Amino acid sequence: MPDKPLKQLANLLREESETVDLHKRLVSQHLLTKIRWKKYVAIHGRLHQAWDDYEEEKLTTTDLLRIISHINALGPSMAVHHMLDADEF
């Protein structure tokens, strides 16, 4: 079994190498920047919506923190909120 970690590492490196060409093409075509910018705008909008809902007392402090944690992918959110789309997370 001493070869198992080595095989796992080799598999991970192979998988990573398969994405290098794609990333290279996306960067050269400035598509990666556009994709990242679009994601940033979406995240920024969700954060502002959560803050607005908190200020309007639609959310508790705990709900706000859970939503922000979920948006930033730091953990699961237990809050049910209209701005969290399960398909995107």
Short mmCIF file of N, CA and C in Angstrom, two decimals:
data_model
loop_
_atom_site.label_atom_id
_atom_site.label_comp_id
_atom_site.label_asym_id
_atom_site.label_seq_id
_atom_site.Cartn_x
_atom_site.Cartn_y
_atom_site.Cartn_z
N MET A 1 0.79 -1.21 0.00
CA MET A 1 0.00 0.00 0.00
C MET A 1 0.84 1.28 0.00
N PRO A 2 2.16 1.22 0.09
CA PRO A 2 2.91 2.48 0.10
C PRO A 2 2.81 3.24 -1.22
N ASP A 3 2.42 2.57 -2.31
CA ASP A 3 2.31 3.25 -3.59
C ASP A 3 0.99 4.01 -3.75
N LYS A 4 0.03 3.77 -2.87
CA LYS A 4 -1.28 4.40 -3.01
C LYS A 4 -1.20 5.93 -2.98
N PRO A 5 -0.50 6.56 -2.02
CA PRO A 5 -0.40 8.02 -2.04
C PRO A 5 0.28 8.54 -3.32
N LEU A 6 1.26 7.80 -3.81
CA LEU A 6 1.94 8.21 -5.03
C LEU A 6 0.99 8.14 -6.22
N LYS A 7 0.17 7.11 -6.27
CA LYS A 7 -0.81 6.98 -7.36
C LYS A 7 -1.86 8.09 -7.28
N GLN A 8 -2.28 8.42 -6.06
CA GLN A 8 -3.25 9.50 -5.89
C GLN A 8 -2.65 10.82 -6.37
N LEU A 9 -1.40 11.08 -6.01
CA LEU A 9 -0.73 12.30 -6.45
C LEU A 9 -0.61 12.32 -7.96
N ALA A 10 -0.24 11.21 -8.55
CA ALA A 10 -0.11 11.13 -10.01
C ALA A 10 -1.45 11.41 -10.69
N ASN A 11 -2.53 10.88 -10.14
CA ASN A 11 -3.86 11.14 -10.70
C ASN A 11 -4.24 12.61 -10.60
N LEU A 12 -3.96 13.22 -9.45
CA LEU A 12 -4.25 14.64 -9.28
C LEU A 12 -3.44 15.49 -10.25
N LEU A 13 -2.17 15.18 -10.42
CA LEU A 13 -1.33 15.92 -11.35
C LEU A 13 -1.82 15.76 -12.79
N ARG A 14 -2.25 14.56 -13.14
CA ARG A 14 -2.79 14.33 -14.49
C ARG A 14 -4.05 15.16 -14.71
N GLU A 15 -4.95 15.17 -13.73
CA GLU A 15 -6.18 15.96 -13.84
C GLU A 15 -5.87 17.44 -13.97
N GLU A 16 -4.92 17.92 -13.19
CA GLU A 16 -4.53 19.33 -13.26
C GLU A 16 -3.93 19.65 -14.62
N SER A 17 -3.12 18.76 -15.15
CA SER A 17 -2.49 19.01 -16.44
C SER A 17 -3.52 19.11 -17.57
N GLU A 18 -4.64 18.43 -17.41
CA GLU A 18 -5.69 18.48 -18.42
C GLU A 18 -6.37 19.85 -18.47
N THR A 19 -6.33 20.60 -17.39
CA THR A 19 -6.98 21.91 -17.37
C THR A 19 -6.03 23.04 -17.72
N VAL A 20 -4.73 22.78 -17.75
CA VAL A 20 -3.76 23.84 -18.03
C VAL A 20 -3.98 24.44 -19.41
N ASP A 21 -4.17 23.61 -20.43
CA ASP A 21 -4.37 24.12 -21.78
C ASP A 21 -5.63 24.97 -21.87
N LEU A 22 -6.69 24.54 -21.21
CA LEU A 22 -7.92 25.31 -21.21
C LEU A 22 -7.70 26.67 -20.57
N HIS A 23 -7.06 26.70 -19.42
CA HIS A 23 -6.80 27.97 -18.74
C HIS A 23 -5.92 28.87 -19.60
N LYS A 24 -4.94 28.29 -20.25
CA LYS A 24 -4.05 29.07 -21.12
C LYS A 24 -4.85 29.72 -22.25
N ARG A 25 -5.74 28.97 -22.87
CA ARG A 25 -6.56 29.53 -23.96
C ARG A 25 -7.50 30.61 -23.44
N LEU A 26 -8.12 30.36 -22.30
CA LEU A 26 -9.05 31.35 -21.74
C LEU A 26 -8.33 32.64 -21.39
N VAL A 27 -7.16 32.53 -20.81
CA VAL A 27 -6.39 33.73 -20.45
C VAL A 27 -5.98 34.47 -21.71
N SER A 28 -5.51 33.75 -22.70
CA SER A 28 -5.07 34.42 -23.93
C SER A 28 -6.23 35.10 -24.64
N GLN A 29 -7.41 34.61 -24.48
CA GLN A 29 -8.58 35.20 -25.12
C GLN A 29 -9.32 36.17 -24.18
N HIS A 30 -8.76 36.43 -23.05
CA HIS A 30 -9.33 37.32 -22.03
C HIS A 30 -10.70 36.83 -21.54
N LEU A 31 -11.01 35.60 -21.83
CA LEU A 31 -12.29 35.06 -21.38
C LEU A 31 -12.30 34.79 -19.89
N LEU A 32 -11.15 34.36 -19.36
CA LEU A 32 -11.08 34.08 -17.94
C LEU A 32 -11.34 35.35 -17.13
N THR A 33 -10.80 36.47 -17.60
CA THR A 33 -11.03 37.74 -16.92
C THR A 33 -12.51 38.10 -16.94
N LYS A 34 -13.16 37.91 -18.08
CA LYS A 34 -14.58 38.21 -18.19
C LYS A 34 -15.41 37.31 -17.27
N ILE A 35 -15.05 36.04 -17.24
CA ILE A 35 -15.78 35.09 -16.39
C ILE A 35 -15.62 35.48 -14.92
N ARG A 36 -14.39 35.79 -14.53
CA ARG A 36 -14.15 36.19 -13.14
C ARG A 36 -14.87 37.49 -12.80
N TRP A 37 -14.89 38.45 -13.72
CA TRP A 37 -15.55 39.73 -13.48
C TRP A 37 -17.05 39.51 -13.30
N LYS A 38 -17.63 38.68 -14.15
CA LYS A 38 -19.06 38.40 -14.05
C LYS A 38 -19.39 37.77 -12.70
N LYS A 39 -18.56 36.84 -12.25
CA LYS A 39 -18.77 36.20 -10.95
C LYS A 39 -18.65 37.22 -9.82
N TYR A 40 -17.65 38.12 -9.92
CA TYR A 40 -17.45 39.15 -8.90
C TYR A 40 -18.69 40.05 -8.81
N VAL A 41 -19.21 40.47 -9.95
CA VAL A 41 -20.38 41.34 -9.97
C VAL A 41 -21.57 40.64 -9.32
N ALA A 42 -21.74 39.36 -9.62
CA ALA A 42 -22.85 38.59 -9.03
C ALA A 42 -22.70 38.49 -7.51
N ILE A 43 -21.50 38.20 -7.05
CA ILE A 43 -21.25 38.08 -5.61
C ILE A 43 -21.46 39.43 -4.93
N HIS A 44 -20.94 40.48 -5.54
CA HIS A 44 -21.07 41.82 -4.98
C HIS A 44 -22.55 42.20 -4.84
N GLY A 45 -23.34 41.87 -5.86
CA GLY A 45 -24.77 42.16 -5.81
C GLY A 45 -25.48 41.40 -4.70
N ARG A 46 -25.12 40.14 -4.52
CA ARG A 46 -25.73 39.34 -3.45
C ARG A 46 -25.37 39.89 -2.07
N LEU A 47 -24.11 40.31 -1.91
CA LEU A 47 -23.70 40.88 -0.63
C LEU A 47 -24.47 42.15 -0.32
N HIS A 48 -24.62 43.02 -1.32
CA HIS A 48 -25.37 44.26 -1.11
C HIS A 48 -26.84 43.98 -0.82
N GLN A 49 -27.41 43.00 -1.51
CA GLN A 49 -28.81 42.66 -1.26
C GLN A 49 -28.98 42.14 0.16
N ALA A 50 -28.06 41.31 0.62
CA ALA A 50 -28.13 40.80 1.99
C ALA A 50 -28.04 41.94 2.99
N TRP A 51 -27.12 42.89 2.74
CA TRP A 51 -26.98 44.03 3.66
C TRP A 51 -28.25 44.88 3.65
N ASP A 52 -28.81 45.13 2.47
CA ASP A 52 -30.05 45.90 2.39
C ASP A 52 -31.17 45.21 3.15
N ASP A 53 -31.29 43.90 2.99
CA ASP A 53 -32.31 43.15 3.72
C ASP A 53 -32.09 43.23 5.22
N TYR A 54 -30.84 43.20 5.65
CA TYR A 54 -30.52 43.32 7.07
C TYR A 54 -30.92 44.70 7.59
N GLU A 55 -30.59 45.74 6.83
CA GLU A 55 -30.94 47.09 7.26
C GLU A 55 -32.44 47.30 7.32
N GLU A 56 -33.18 46.60 6.46
CA GLU A 56 -34.64 46.69 6.47
C GLU A 56 -35.26 45.72 7.48
N GLU A 57 -34.40 45.11 8.29
CA GLU A 57 -34.80 44.18 9.34
C GLU A 57 -35.54 42.95 8.81
N LYS A 58 -35.22 42.56 7.58
CA LYS A 58 -35.75 41.32 7.02
C LYS A 58 -34.89 40.13 7.44
N LEU A 59 -33.67 40.41 7.89
CA LEU A 59 -32.73 39.37 8.32
C LEU A 59 -32.23 39.67 9.72
N THR A 60 -31.98 38.63 10.47
CA THR A 60 -31.31 38.79 11.75
C THR A 60 -29.81 38.86 11.48
N THR A 61 -29.05 39.24 12.49
CA THR A 61 -27.59 39.27 12.34
C THR A 61 -27.06 37.89 12.00
N THR A 62 -27.60 36.88 12.65
CA THR A 62 -27.17 35.51 12.38
C THR A 62 -27.46 35.12 10.93
N ASP A 63 -28.65 35.47 10.45
CA ASP A 63 -28.99 35.18 9.05
C ASP A 63 -28.04 35.88 8.09
N LEU A 64 -27.76 37.15 8.37
CA LEU A 64 -26.84 37.91 7.52
C LEU A 64 -25.47 37.24 7.46
N LEU A 65 -24.94 36.88 8.61
CA LEU A 65 -23.62 36.25 8.65
C LEU A 65 -23.62 34.89 7.94
N ARG A 66 -24.69 34.14 8.09
CA ARG A 66 -24.78 32.85 7.39
C ARG A 66 -24.81 33.04 5.88
N ILE A 67 -25.59 34.00 5.44
CA ILE A 67 -25.68 34.27 4.00
C ILE A 67 -24.34 34.72 3.45
N ILE A 68 -23.67 35.63 4.16
CA ILE A 68 -22.36 36.10 3.70
C ILE A 68 -21.37 34.96 3.68
N SER A 69 -21.40 34.12 4.68
CA SER A 69 -20.52 32.96 4.71
C SER A 69 -20.78 32.05 3.52
N HIS A 70 -22.02 31.83 3.21
CA HIS A 70 -22.38 30.98 2.06
C HIS A 70 -21.95 31.63 0.74
N ILE A 71 -22.19 32.91 0.59
CA ILE A 71 -21.81 33.62 -0.63
C ILE A 71 -20.30 33.54 -0.84
N ASN A 72 -19.55 33.67 0.22
CA ASN A 72 -18.09 33.62 0.12
C ASN A 72 -17.56 32.20 0.16
N ALA A 73 -18.45 31.23 0.11
CA ALA A 73 -18.09 29.80 0.09
C ALA A 73 -17.27 29.39 1.30
N LEU A 74 -17.61 29.96 2.45
CA LEU A 74 -16.90 29.62 3.68
C LEU A 74 -17.66 28.58 4.49
N GLY A 75 -18.84 28.28 4.06
CA GLY A 75 -19.61 27.29 4.79
C GLY A 75 -21.04 27.26 4.31
N PRO A 76 -21.77 26.26 4.73
CA PRO A 76 -23.17 26.15 4.30
C PRO A 76 -24.04 27.18 4.99
N SER A 77 -25.08 27.55 4.34
CA SER A 77 -26.02 28.50 4.91
C SER A 77 -27.26 27.76 5.37
N MET A 78 -27.69 28.03 6.58
CA MET A 78 -28.91 27.43 7.09
C MET A 78 -30.10 28.35 6.82
N ALA A 79 -29.82 29.59 6.45
CA ALA A 79 -30.88 30.55 6.19
C ALA A 79 -31.51 30.28 4.83
N VAL A 80 -32.80 30.40 4.78
CA VAL A 80 -33.50 30.29 3.50
C VAL A 80 -33.76 31.72 3.06
N HIS A 81 -33.21 32.08 1.90
CA HIS A 81 -33.30 33.46 1.46
C HIS A 81 -33.47 33.49 -0.05
N HIS A 82 -34.20 34.45 -0.54
CA HIS A 82 -34.52 34.53 -1.97
C HIS A 82 -33.30 34.73 -2.86
N MET A 83 -32.22 35.26 -2.34
CA MET A 83 -31.08 35.56 -3.20
C MET A 83 -30.10 34.40 -3.31
N LEU A 84 -30.30 33.34 -2.59
CA LEU A 84 -29.42 32.19 -2.70
C LEU A 84 -30.01 31.21 -3.69
N ASP A 85 -29.31 31.02 -4.78
CA ASP A 85 -29.76 30.11 -5.83
C ASP A 85 -28.94 28.84 -5.74
N ALA A 86 -29.56 27.75 -5.39
CA ALA A 86 -28.84 26.49 -5.18
C ALA A 86 -28.12 26.02 -6.43
N ASP A 87 -28.59 26.39 -7.61
CA ASP A 87 -27.93 25.97 -8.84
C ASP A 87 -26.56 26.60 -9.00
N GLU A 88 -26.33 27.74 -8.39
CA GLU A 88 -25.06 28.43 -8.56
C GLU A 88 -24.05 28.08 -7.49
N PHE A 89 -24.49 27.39 -6.44
CA PHE A 89 -23.56 27.10 -5.35
C PHE A 89 -23.38 25.65 -5.21
#
